CSV table of C-alpha atoms in Angstrom, one decimal:
chain,number,residue,atom,x,y,z
A,1,MET,CA,-63.2,37.4,-56.1
A,2,ARG,CA,-65.2,36.2,-53.9
A,3,LYS,CA,-63.1,33.4,-51.9
A,4,LYS,CA,-63.8,30.4,-49.4
A,5,ILE,CA,-61.5,30.7,-46.8
A,6,ALA,CA,-60.9,28.3,-43.8
A,7,ILE,CA,-59.3,29.8,-40.7
A,8,ILE,CA,-57.3,27.2,-38.6
A,9,GLY,CA,-58.2,27.6,-34.7
A,10,SER,CA,-59.6,30.6,-32.8
A,11,GLY,CA,-57.0,32.1,-30.8
A,12,PHE,CA,-56.4,36.0,-30.8
A,13,SER,CA,-54.8,35.6,-34.3
A,14,GLY,CA,-57.3,33.5,-36.1
A,15,ILE,CA,-60.4,35.4,-34.3
A,16,SER,CA,-58.2,38.6,-36.0
A,17,ALA,CA,-58.1,36.8,-39.5
A,18,ALA,CA,-61.7,35.7,-40.0
A,19,ALA,CA,-63.3,38.9,-38.7
A,20,TYR,CA,-60.9,41.1,-41.5
A,21,ALA,CA,-61.3,38.5,-44.3
A,22,ALA,CA,-65.0,38.3,-43.4
A,23,LYS,CA,-65.0,42.3,-43.9
A,24,ALA,CA,-63.8,41.9,-47.5
A,25,GLY,CA,-66.5,39.9,-48.2
A,26,ASN,CA,-65.3,35.8,-48.5
A,27,GLU,CA,-67.2,33.1,-47.3
A,28,VAL,CA,-65.4,32.3,-43.8
A,29,HIS,CA,-65.6,29.5,-41.6
A,30,VAL,CA,-63.3,29.3,-38.3
A,31,PHE,CA,-62.4,25.6,-37.5
A,32,GLU,CA,-61.5,25.1,-33.7
A,33,GLN,CA,-60.9,21.7,-32.0
A,34,HIS,CA,-61.5,22.7,-28.6
A,35,ALA,CA,-65.6,23.3,-27.2
A,36,GLN,CA,-65.0,27.0,-27.2
A,37,PRO,CA,-62.9,30.0,-28.9
A,38,GLY,CA,-59.9,31.3,-27.7
A,39,GLY,CA,-57.1,29.1,-27.6
A,40,ARG,CA,-54.3,29.5,-25.2
A,41,ALA,CA,-57.2,32.3,-23.7
A,42,ARG,CA,-59.9,29.8,-22.8
A,43,GLN,CA,-61.8,30.3,-19.7
A,44,PHE,CA,-63.3,27.7,-17.3
A,45,SER,CA,-65.5,27.9,-14.6
A,46,THR,CA,-65.9,25.4,-11.4
A,47,GLU,CA,-68.8,24.1,-9.5
A,48,GLN,CA,-67.5,26.0,-6.4
A,49,GLY,CA,-67.7,29.1,-8.3
A,50,TYR,CA,-64.4,30.0,-9.8
A,51,VAL,CA,-63.9,31.4,-12.8
A,52,PHE,CA,-60.3,30.7,-14.7
A,53,ASP,CA,-58.7,32.7,-17.5
A,54,MET,CA,-56.5,29.9,-18.9
A,55,GLY,CA,-54.0,32.1,-20.7
A,56,PRO,CA,-53.1,35.8,-21.0
A,57,SER,CA,-54.0,38.4,-18.1
A,58,TRP,CA,-51.7,41.1,-18.9
A,59,TYR,CA,-54.2,43.6,-20.5
A,60,TRP,CA,-51.3,46.1,-22.2
A,61,MET,CA,-51.4,48.5,-25.1
A,62,PRO,CA,-54.8,48.8,-25.1
A,63,ASP,CA,-54.7,51.2,-28.3
A,64,ILE,CA,-53.7,48.0,-30.4
A,65,MET,CA,-56.9,46.2,-29.1
A,66,GLU,CA,-58.8,49.6,-29.7
A,67,ASN,CA,-57.9,49.9,-33.3
A,68,PHE,CA,-59.2,46.1,-34.1
A,69,PHE,CA,-62.6,46.9,-32.8
A,70,ALA,CA,-62.6,50.6,-34.8
A,71,ASP,CA,-62.1,49.0,-37.9
A,72,PHE,CA,-65.4,47.4,-37.7
A,73,GLY,CA,-66.9,50.5,-36.1
A,74,CYS,CA,-67.5,49.6,-32.9
A,75,LYS,CA,-65.3,50.1,-29.5
A,76,THR,CA,-64.0,47.5,-26.3
A,77,ALA,CA,-66.7,49.6,-24.1
A,78,ASP,CA,-69.4,48.5,-26.6
A,79,PHE,CA,-68.6,44.7,-25.4
A,80,PHE,CA,-67.2,44.9,-21.5
A,81,GLU,CA,-65.7,47.4,-19.0
A,82,LEU,CA,-62.2,47.8,-18.8
A,83,ILE,CA,-60.5,48.8,-15.8
A,84,SER,CA,-57.3,50.5,-15.3
A,85,LEU,CA,-55.4,49.1,-12.3
A,86,ASN,CA,-54.0,50.5,-9.3
A,87,PRO,CA,-51.6,49.6,-8.6
A,88,GLN,CA,-50.5,48.4,-12.0
A,89,PHE,CA,-48.9,45.6,-10.2
A,90,GLU,CA,-46.3,45.2,-7.4
A,91,MET,CA,-43.0,43.4,-7.7
A,92,ILE,CA,-41.3,41.9,-4.9
A,93,PHE,CA,-37.4,41.4,-3.8
A,94,ALA,CA,-35.7,39.4,-1.1
A,95,ASP,CA,-35.5,42.6,0.9
A,96,ASP,CA,-37.9,45.2,-0.5
A,97,LYS,CA,-40.9,45.3,-2.7
A,98,ILE,CA,-42.1,47.9,-5.3
A,99,SER,CA,-46.0,49.0,-6.1
A,100,ILE,CA,-46.5,50.2,-9.5
A,101,PRO,CA,-48.6,53.8,-9.5
A,102,GLU,CA,-51.4,53.8,-12.3
A,103,ARG,CA,-50.2,57.7,-13.0
A,104,TYR,CA,-47.3,57.9,-14.9
A,105,GLU,CA,-46.8,61.3,-13.0
A,106,ASP,CA,-46.3,58.9,-9.5
A,107,LEU,CA,-44.1,56.4,-11.1
A,108,LYS,CA,-41.5,59.2,-12.1
A,109,ASP,CA,-42.2,60.3,-8.0
A,110,LEU,CA,-41.0,56.7,-7.4
A,111,PHE,CA,-38.0,56.3,-9.4
A,112,GLY,CA,-36.9,59.7,-8.2
A,113,ARG,CA,-37.3,58.4,-4.6
A,114,ILE,CA,-35.4,55.3,-5.2
A,115,GLU,CA,-32.6,56.7,-7.3
A,116,VAL,CA,-30.9,60.3,-7.5
A,117,GLY,CA,-32.3,61.6,-10.5
A,118,ALA,CA,-33.9,58.4,-11.7
A,119,ASP,CA,-37.2,60.4,-12.3
A,120,ARG,CA,-35.6,62.6,-15.0
A,121,GLN,CA,-33.8,59.4,-16.5
A,122,LEU,CA,-37.3,57.7,-17.2
A,123,GLU,CA,-38.5,60.5,-18.8
A,124,ARG,CA,-36.1,60.5,-20.9
A,125,PHE,CA,-36.2,56.6,-21.5
A,126,MET,CA,-40.0,56.4,-21.9
A,127,GLN,CA,-39.7,59.7,-24.5
A,128,SER,CA,-37.8,57.4,-26.5
A,129,ALA,CA,-39.7,54.4,-25.4
A,130,LYS,CA,-42.7,56.1,-27.4
A,131,PHE,CA,-41.1,57.0,-30.3
A,132,LYS,CA,-40.0,53.3,-30.4
A,133,TYR,CA,-43.8,52.4,-29.8
A,134,GLU,CA,-45.3,54.8,-32.4
A,135,VAL,CA,-42.7,53.6,-34.8
A,136,GLY,CA,-42.7,49.6,-34.3
A,137,MET,CA,-46.4,49.6,-33.3
A,138,GLN,CA,-47.5,51.5,-36.5
A,139,ASP,CA,-45.2,50.7,-39.3
A,140,PHE,CA,-42.8,47.9,-38.3
A,141,VAL,CA,-45.4,45.1,-37.4
A,142,ASN,CA,-48.0,45.6,-39.8
A,143,LYS,CA,-45.6,44.5,-42.5
A,144,PRO,CA,-45.9,40.9,-44.0
A,145,CYS,CA,-42.0,40.7,-44.2
A,146,HIS,CA,-41.5,39.0,-47.3
A,147,ASN,CA,-38.3,41.3,-47.5
A,148,TRP,CA,-36.3,43.8,-46.7
A,149,LEU,CA,-37.5,46.1,-49.1
A,150,GLU,CA,-40.7,46.7,-47.1
A,151,PHE,CA,-39.2,48.7,-44.7
A,152,ALA,CA,-37.5,50.6,-47.4
A,153,SER,CA,-39.9,54.1,-46.7
A,154,PRO,CA,-38.2,57.6,-45.6
A,155,LYS,CA,-39.5,57.4,-42.1
A,156,ILE,CA,-38.2,53.8,-41.3
A,157,ALA,CA,-34.9,54.9,-42.6
A,158,LYS,CA,-34.9,58.5,-40.7
A,159,SER,CA,-35.5,56.3,-37.2
A,160,VAL,CA,-33.4,53.7,-37.6
A,161,PHE,CA,-30.3,54.5,-35.4
A,162,LYS,CA,-33.4,55.8,-33.0
A,163,LEU,CA,-34.7,52.4,-32.7
A,164,ASP,CA,-31.7,50.9,-31.1
A,165,LEU,CA,-31.7,47.6,-33.2
A,166,LEU,CA,-28.5,46.6,-32.3
A,167,THR,CA,-28.1,47.3,-29.0
A,168,ASN,CA,-29.1,44.7,-26.4
A,169,PHE,CA,-32.0,45.3,-23.5
A,170,ARG,CA,-29.9,45.3,-20.8
A,171,THR,CA,-27.2,47.4,-21.7
A,172,TYR,CA,-29.6,50.2,-22.7
A,173,VAL,CA,-31.5,49.8,-19.6
A,174,ALA,CA,-28.0,50.4,-17.6
A,175,LYS,CA,-27.4,53.5,-19.5
A,176,TYR,CA,-30.6,54.9,-17.7
A,177,PHE,CA,-30.4,53.5,-14.1
A,178,THR,CA,-27.8,51.9,-11.6
A,179,ASP,CA,-30.1,50.5,-9.0
A,180,LYS,CA,-30.9,47.1,-9.5
A,181,LYS,CA,-34.5,46.8,-8.2
A,182,LEU,CA,-35.4,49.5,-11.3
A,183,ARG,CA,-33.2,47.6,-13.4
A,184,ALA,CA,-35.2,44.6,-12.9
A,185,LEU,CA,-38.5,46.5,-13.1
A,186,MET,CA,-37.9,47.7,-16.1
A,187,GLU,CA,-36.1,44.5,-17.7
A,188,PHE,CA,-39.5,42.6,-16.6
A,189,PRO,CA,-41.5,43.4,-19.5
A,190,VAL,CA,-39.2,41.9,-22.0
A,191,ILE,CA,-39.6,38.8,-20.3
A,192,PHE,CA,-42.9,38.4,-22.2
A,193,LEU,CA,-40.8,38.0,-25.4
A,194,GLY,CA,-39.5,34.5,-24.3
A,195,ALA,CA,-35.7,35.5,-24.1
A,196,SER,CA,-32.9,37.2,-21.7
A,197,PRO,CA,-33.0,40.6,-21.7
A,198,LYS,CA,-29.2,40.6,-22.9
A,199,HIS,CA,-30.3,39.0,-25.7
A,200,ILE,CA,-33.4,41.4,-26.6
A,201,PRO,CA,-33.0,44.3,-28.9
A,202,ALA,CA,-33.5,47.6,-26.8
A,203,LEU,CA,-36.2,48.3,-29.8
A,204,TYR,CA,-38.6,46.5,-27.4
A,205,SER,CA,-38.2,49.2,-24.9
A,206,LEU,CA,-41.7,50.3,-26.1
A,207,MET,CA,-43.2,47.6,-24.2
A,208,ASN,CA,-42.5,49.7,-21.1
A,209,TYR,CA,-44.3,52.4,-22.6
A,210,GLY,CA,-47.2,50.3,-23.9
A,211,GLY,CA,-47.1,48.8,-20.3
A,212,TYR,CA,-46.0,51.5,-17.7
A,213,ALA,CA,-46.9,54.6,-19.6
A,214,LEU,CA,-50.6,53.4,-21.2
A,215,GLY,CA,-51.3,51.5,-18.0
A,216,THR,CA,-52.4,47.9,-17.2
A,217,HIS,CA,-55.9,47.0,-17.5
A,218,TYR,CA,-58.8,44.6,-16.6
A,219,PRO,CA,-61.8,43.4,-18.6
A,220,MET,CA,-64.4,42.9,-16.1
A,221,GLY,CA,-65.4,39.4,-16.5
A,222,GLY,CA,-61.9,38.7,-17.2
A,223,PHE,CA,-59.5,38.2,-20.0
A,224,TYR,CA,-62.1,36.0,-22.4
A,225,GLN,CA,-64.2,38.6,-22.7
A,226,LEU,CA,-62.0,40.2,-25.3
A,227,VAL,CA,-62.3,37.2,-27.2
A,228,LEU,CA,-66.1,36.9,-27.0
A,229,ALA,CA,-66.0,40.5,-27.9
A,230,MET,CA,-63.9,39.7,-30.7
A,231,GLN,CA,-65.6,36.7,-31.8
A,232,LYS,CA,-69.0,38.6,-32.0
A,233,VAL,CA,-67.3,41.7,-34.2
A,234,SER,CA,-66.3,38.2,-36.4
A,235,GLU,CA,-69.5,36.8,-36.8
A,236,ASN,CA,-71.2,40.3,-37.5
A,237,GLN,CA,-69.3,40.1,-40.3
A,238,GLY,CA,-70.5,36.8,-41.4
A,239,ALA,CA,-67.9,34.2,-40.1
A,240,VAL,CA,-69.3,31.2,-38.7
A,241,PHE,CA,-67.5,29.4,-36.0
A,242,HIS,CA,-67.0,25.4,-35.6
A,243,PHE,CA,-66.3,24.0,-32.5
A,244,ASN,CA,-65.4,20.5,-31.9
A,245,HIS,CA,-63.4,20.6,-35.4
A,246,THR,CA,-60.2,18.8,-35.5
A,247,ILE,CA,-58.0,19.4,-39.1
A,248,GLU,CA,-56.4,16.2,-40.1
A,249,LYS,CA,-55.1,16.7,-43.6
A,250,ILE,CA,-54.4,19.6,-45.7
A,251,ASN,CA,-55.2,18.3,-49.2
A,252,VAL,CA,-52.6,19.8,-51.8
A,253,ALA,CA,-53.1,19.5,-55.7
A,254,ASN,CA,-50.3,21.2,-58.0
A,255,GLY,CA,-49.6,24.0,-55.7
A,256,LYS,CA,-52.9,24.5,-53.9
A,257,ILE,CA,-55.1,23.5,-51.3
A,258,THR,CA,-57.8,21.9,-52.6
A,259,SER,CA,-60.0,20.7,-49.6
A,260,LEU,CA,-59.4,20.1,-45.3
A,261,THR,CA,-59.8,16.8,-44.1
A,262,ILE,CA,-62.3,17.8,-40.9
A,263,ASN,CA,-63.3,15.4,-38.6
A,264,GLY,CA,-63.0,12.7,-41.2
A,265,ALA,CA,-64.9,14.7,-44.1
A,266,TYR,CA,-63.4,16.5,-46.5
A,267,HIS,CA,-64.5,20.5,-47.1
A,268,GLU,CA,-63.5,22.3,-50.0
A,269,PHE,CA,-61.7,26.3,-49.5
A,270,ASP,CA,-60.4,28.8,-52.0
A,271,ALA,CA,-57.4,29.8,-49.3
A,272,VAL,CA,-56.1,28.8,-45.8
A,273,ILE,CA,-54.9,31.0,-43.2
A,274,ALA,CA,-53.6,28.6,-40.5
A,275,SER,CA,-53.8,30.3,-36.9
A,276,SER,CA,-52.8,26.7,-35.4
A,277,ASP,CA,-49.2,26.1,-33.9
A,278,TYR,CA,-47.2,26.5,-37.1
A,279,HIS,CA,-45.0,23.4,-36.8
A,280,HIS,CA,-48.0,21.2,-36.6
A,281,THR,CA,-50.2,23.1,-39.2
A,282,GLU,CA,-46.9,21.7,-41.8
A,283,THR,CA,-46.8,18.2,-40.1
A,284,LEU,CA,-50.6,18.0,-42.3
A,285,LEU,CA,-48.7,18.6,-45.5
A,286,PRO,CA,-46.3,16.3,-47.0
A,287,GLU,CA,-42.5,16.9,-46.4
A,288,GLU,CA,-41.8,18.6,-50.0
A,289,LEU,CA,-44.6,21.0,-49.4
A,290,ARG,CA,-43.7,22.3,-46.1
A,291,ASN,CA,-41.7,26.0,-45.5
A,292,TYR,CA,-39.3,24.3,-43.0
A,293,ASP,CA,-37.8,21.1,-41.9
A,294,GLU,CA,-37.6,19.4,-38.1
A,295,LYS,CA,-33.9,21.0,-38.7
A,296,TYR,CA,-34.8,24.4,-39.0
A,297,TRP,CA,-37.5,23.8,-35.6
A,298,GLN,CA,-34.6,22.4,-33.3
A,299,ARG,CA,-32.7,25.4,-34.2
A,300,ARG,CA,-34.7,27.7,-33.1
A,301,THR,CA,-35.1,29.7,-30.0
A,302,PHE,CA,-38.5,29.4,-28.6
A,303,ALA,CA,-39.5,31.6,-25.5
A,304,PRO,CA,-40.6,29.4,-22.6
A,305,SER,CA,-43.1,27.3,-21.2
A,306,CYS,CA,-44.2,27.5,-17.7
A,307,LEU,CA,-45.9,26.0,-14.8
A,308,LEU,CA,-49.9,27.1,-14.3
A,309,TYR,CA,-51.9,26.8,-11.2
A,310,TYR,CA,-55.5,27.5,-10.9
A,311,LEU,CA,-56.5,27.9,-7.6
A,312,GLY,CA,-59.5,28.6,-5.4
A,313,ILE,CA,-58.5,29.6,-2.2
A,314,LYS,CA,-61.6,29.2,0.3
A,315,ALA,CA,-59.9,32.3,2.3
A,316,PRO,CA,-59.2,36.0,1.7
A,317,ILE,CA,-55.7,36.8,1.1
A,318,PRO,CA,-54.5,40.1,2.3
A,319,ASN,CA,-51.8,42.2,1.1
A,320,LEU,CA,-52.0,40.6,-2.2
A,321,LYS,CA,-52.5,43.0,-5.5
A,322,HIS,CA,-54.2,41.9,-8.6
A,323,HIS,CA,-50.9,41.5,-10.4
A,324,THR,CA,-47.9,40.2,-8.1
A,325,LEU,CA,-44.2,39.4,-9.5
A,326,PHE,CA,-41.7,37.4,-7.4
A,327,PHE,CA,-38.2,38.8,-8.1
A,328,GLU,CA,-36.6,37.3,-4.8
A,329,HIS,CA,-34.1,35.2,-6.6
A,330,ASP,CA,-31.6,36.1,-9.4
A,331,LEU,CA,-33.3,36.6,-13.2
A,332,ASP,CA,-29.9,35.3,-15.0
A,333,GLU,CA,-30.1,32.5,-12.7
A,334,HIS,CA,-33.8,31.6,-13.4
A,335,ILE,CA,-33.1,32.4,-17.5
A,336,ASP,CA,-30.1,29.8,-17.7
A,337,CYS,CA,-32.2,27.1,-16.4
A,338,ILE,CA,-34.5,27.8,-19.8
A,339,TYR,CA,-32.2,28.6,-21.9
A,340,ASN,CA,-28.7,26.6,-21.2
A,341,GLU,CA,-29.2,24.2,-18.8
A,342,LYS,CA,-32.8,23.6,-19.9
A,343,LYS,CA,-34.3,22.1,-16.3
A,344,TRP,CA,-36.5,23.3,-13.5
A,345,PRO,CA,-35.0,25.8,-11.8
A,346,GLU,CA,-33.7,25.8,-8.4
A,347,LYS,CA,-34.4,29.5,-7.5
A,348,SER,CA,-37.6,30.4,-9.5
A,349,LEU,CA,-39.2,33.6,-10.2
A,350,PHE,CA,-42.9,33.6,-10.4
A,351,TYR,CA,-45.9,35.5,-10.9
A,352,ALA,CA,-49.1,35.6,-9.1
A,353,CYS,CA,-52.4,36.7,-10.3
A,354,CYS,CA,-56.1,37.7,-8.3
A,355,PRO,CA,-58.4,38.8,-10.0
A,356,SER,CA,-60.7,38.4,-7.0
A,357,LYS,CA,-59.1,41.9,-5.8
A,358,THR,CA,-60.4,43.6,-8.8
A,359,ASP,CA,-63.8,41.5,-9.6
A,360,ALA,CA,-66.0,40.0,-7.3
A,361,ASN,CA,-67.5,37.6,-10.2
A,362,VAL,CA,-64.3,35.1,-10.6
A,363,ALA,CA,-64.5,33.7,-7.2
A,364,PRO,CA,-67.2,33.0,-4.4
A,365,GLN,CA,-67.5,35.3,-1.4
A,366,ASN,CA,-64.9,36.0,1.0
A,367,SER,CA,-62.7,33.5,-1.4
A,368,GLU,CA,-59.4,34.3,-3.8
A,369,ASN,CA,-59.2,33.2,-7.3
A,370,LEU,CA,-55.2,32.8,-7.9
A,371,PHE,CA,-53.5,31.8,-10.7
A,372,LEU,CA,-49.7,31.2,-10.6
A,373,LEU,CA,-47.2,31.1,-13.4
A,374,MET,CA,-43.6,30.1,-13.7
A,375,PRO,CA,-41.5,29.9,-16.9
A,376,LEU,CA,-39.6,26.8,-17.8
A,377,ALA,CA,-37.6,25.4,-20.7
A,378,ILE,CA,-39.5,23.9,-23.0
A,379,GLY,CA,-39.6,20.1,-23.6
A,380,ILE,CA,-38.2,18.7,-20.2
A,381,GLU,CA,-40.5,16.1,-17.8
A,382,ASP,CA,-43.4,17.8,-16.2
A,383,GLY,CA,-44.9,15.2,-13.7
A,384,GLU,CA,-47.6,15.8,-10.8
A,385,GLU,CA,-45.0,15.2,-8.2
A,386,THR,CA,-42.6,17.9,-9.7
A,387,ARG,CA,-45.5,20.1,-10.3
A,388,GLU,CA,-46.6,19.7,-6.5
A,389,ARG,CA,-43.3,20.6,-5.6
A,390,TYR,CA,-43.2,23.9,-7.0
A,391,LEU,CA,-46.8,24.8,-5.8
A,392,LYS,CA,-46.3,24.3,-2.3
A,393,GLU,CA,-42.7,26.5,-3.2
A,394,MET,CA,-44.7,28.8,-4.4
A,395,LEU,CA,-47.1,29.2,-2.0
A,396,LEU,CA,-45.0,29.7,1.1
A,397,ARG,CA,-43.7,32.5,-0.8
A,398,VAL,CA,-46.9,34.2,-1.5
A,399,GLU,CA,-47.7,33.6,2.6
A,400,ARG,CA,-44.4,35.1,3.4
A,401,HIS,CA,-45.4,38.2,1.4
A,402,THR,CA,-48.7,38.6,2.8
A,403,GLY,CA,-48.6,37.4,6.2
A,404,THR,CA,-50.9,34.4,5.8
A,405,THR,CA,-50.6,30.9,7.1
A,406,ASP,CA,-51.5,27.5,5.4
A,407,LEU,CA,-53.0,28.1,2.1
A,408,PHE,CA,-52.3,25.1,0.6
A,409,SER,CA,-55.0,23.8,3.2
A,410,LYS,CA,-57.5,26.4,2.3
A,411,ILE,CA,-57.8,25.3,-1.6
A,412,GLU,CA,-60.7,24.8,-2.3
A,413,TYR,CA,-60.1,24.0,-6.5
A,414,LYS,CA,-56.8,23.2,-7.9
A,415,LYS,CA,-55.6,22.2,-11.9
A,416,SER,CA,-52.0,22.6,-13.0
A,417,TYR,CA,-51.0,23.3,-16.2
A,418,CYS,CA,-47.7,22.4,-18.2
A,419,ILE,CA,-45.7,21.4,-21.0
A,420,SER,CA,-47.1,18.2,-21.5
A,421,ASP,CA,-50.7,20.1,-21.8
A,422,PHE,CA,-49.3,22.7,-24.0
A,423,ILE,CA,-48.3,19.7,-26.4
A,424,SER,CA,-51.6,17.7,-25.9
A,425,ASP,CA,-54.3,20.7,-26.2
A,426,TYR,CA,-52.7,23.0,-28.8
A,427,ASN,CA,-50.0,21.0,-30.3
A,428,ALA,CA,-47.4,23.6,-29.2
A,429,TYR,CA,-44.0,22.8,-30.7
A,430,GLY,CA,-41.7,21.4,-27.6
A,431,GLY,CA,-44.7,22.6,-25.1
A,432,ASN,CA,-43.6,26.4,-25.9
A,433,ALA,CA,-46.1,28.6,-24.0
A,434,TYR,CA,-45.1,32.0,-26.0
A,435,GLY,CA,-43.9,31.1,-29.5
A,436,LEU,CA,-40.7,32.1,-30.9
A,437,ALA,CA,-38.4,34.3,-29.1
A,438,ASN,CA,-38.0,37.9,-30.1
A,439,THR,CA,-34.2,37.8,-30.5
A,440,LEU,CA,-32.8,40.1,-33.1
A,441,THR,CA,-32.3,37.2,-35.9
A,442,GLN,CA,-35.6,36.1,-34.7
A,443,THR,CA,-37.4,39.6,-36.0
A,444,ALA,CA,-39.0,40.9,-39.0
A,445,VAL,CA,-38.1,39.0,-42.2
A,446,TRP,CA,-36.2,36.5,-39.8
A,447,LYS,CA,-39.3,34.9,-38.5
A,448,PRO,CA,-41.0,31.9,-39.9
A,449,LYS,CA,-42.8,33.3,-43.1
A,450,ILE,CA,-46.8,34.3,-43.3
A,451,LYS,CA,-47.2,32.5,-46.6
A,452,ASN,CA,-46.3,29.0,-47.6
A,453,LYS,CA,-43.4,29.3,-50.7
A,454,LYS,CA,-44.9,26.3,-52.6
A,455,ILE,CA,-48.7,26.4,-51.9
A,456,CYS,CA,-50.0,29.6,-53.5
A,457,ASN,CA,-53.2,29.4,-51.0
A,458,LEU,CA,-52.2,28.6,-47.3
A,459,PHE,CA,-50.7,31.4,-44.8
A,460,TYR,CA,-50.1,31.2,-41.2
A,461,THR,CA,-50.6,33.7,-38.2
A,462,GLY,CA,-50.4,33.9,-35.0
A,463,GLN,CA,-47.3,33.9,-32.3
A,464,LEU,CA,-44.7,32.2,-34.4
A,465,THR,CA,-44.6,34.2,-37.2
A,466,VAL,CA,-44.9,37.8,-38.0
A,467,PRO,CA,-45.5,39.7,-36.3
A,468,GLY,CA,-44.6,37.7,-33.0
A,469,PRO,CA,-45.7,36.7,-29.4
A,470,GLY,CA,-48.3,38.2,-27.5
A,471,VAL,CA,-51.6,39.2,-27.7
A,472,PRO,CA,-51.9,42.3,-29.7
A,473,PRO,CA,-49.0,41.4,-32.3
A,474,SER,CA,-51.0,38.5,-32.8
A,475,ILE,CA,-54.5,40.6,-33.2
A,476,ILE,CA,-51.8,42.7,-35.8
A,477,SER,CA,-50.9,39.1,-37.4
A,478,GLY,CA,-54.0,38.0,-37.9
A,479,LYS,CA,-54.9,41.2,-39.8
A,480,ILE,CA,-52.0,41.0,-42.2
A,481,ALA,CA,-52.6,37.2,-43.1
A,482,ALA,CA,-56.1,38.5,-44.3
A,483,ASN,CA,-54.7,41.5,-46.1
A,484,GLU,CA,-52.2,39.2,-47.8
A,485,ILE,CA,-55.0,36.8,-49.6
A,486,HIS,CA,-57.0,39.9,-50.0
A,487,HIS,CA,-54.6,41.8,-52.2
A,488,LEU,CA,-51.5,39.0,-53.2
A,489,LYS,CA,-53.6,36.1,-53.8
A,490,ILE,CA,-55.9,37.4,-56.8
A,491,LYS,CA,-52.5,36.7,-59.1
A,492,SER,CA,-52.4,33.3,-58.0
A,493,TYR,CA,-56.0,32.2,-58.4
A,494,GLU,CA,-56.0,33.8,-62.0
A,495,LYS,CA,-53.0,31.9,-62.9
A,496,ILE,CA,-54.5,28.8,-61.9
A,497,ILE,CA,-57.7,29.3,-63.4
């Protein structure tokens, strides 16, 4: 049965859902409140000639992106050039630095030089991580997670102990490595999952494999090229995108969405997939029809928000890599400020991305495109004065690392983005940047449900539902939601008819 489907939002999950739903033969309309697709992954240009990706910048798990395009008979190379970065990134410590090489064999050699036997330990770690990656990214993440019976397959049953679900990531890493720098390096990827390594299941060592073993990449033209490519695929399937269209209300009768109020007008649909913030989407419904009340969201552990700066520097910055992690201070102190004290950190860690080191088209000649990111607690005050103070601190540390001076005076373009901006632009709960933390009690079936329990034709997708935060999981989330409408909702429609 051909359905008229509305997709709310055009982030990665929304575009993915649109492509799969349209491929299944449905009439698909994507409504985006901004003037361009991408959600948190939007891009903007300045008069001076700088081109900034607003959100994601780490292109990991390239096979997941390739799988998306393969489902539609194409590949990423049909749309953009993907560069493998060498080094993948650099990690700065108080008294040292580690540069992560492109080749895995070189990475093993590096580990062996830092700690005796660590090269062999890395091989053991990665063999286990590869297994988790193959099981996790092929079997676990593709489940809609309605109940635990979905995981009752012989393959998953055989794998359950090897997945290390009940061991925390920090303890797991410590079994393999004693050097503090190596431990920090191995713990770093799970920061993307939004919690301390002490509270993330060791299952997520799959992130190490998806990053370090499969490599860190960059799409020439910026991460936004992935958004544009996915939009093109969706449109090729027949999906129609509507920009500057805001969903104001979800209209329901007899347990079924009848229409959406969009820019003051009513539009009828057979089904809706909400790629917008889960909590915000539910505020568009009467309280009795929501999956979760306010107390539920208040009890969730959210991944951090962040302070972002988009800087155009009118001078080259020598000795700075495409990706640089500034870890001169203690990780746990910063994490404690995020999850326990909920305040701005006194000794912060941050990340610097300088894509102009790889792509000359994102900055004018003899200038640099510099993106700074510092993780923060959600829901705290983020006034301009505070933002500026941390900007100066981060730039001083960049200067110390690169041997440059007075970068602040060389700023030609500056834009900050923080908690209140995530709220105003994306209706993000508490101003979160990455969705829910992937703690054990917020994994799989314990995540917010992909289907509304009281409305037969409303589904959710994106970083606040299954499988979780990050670009690859969001792409998979869109596919799951589209499949749910295609396969599971037919009976509901028959009952209504």
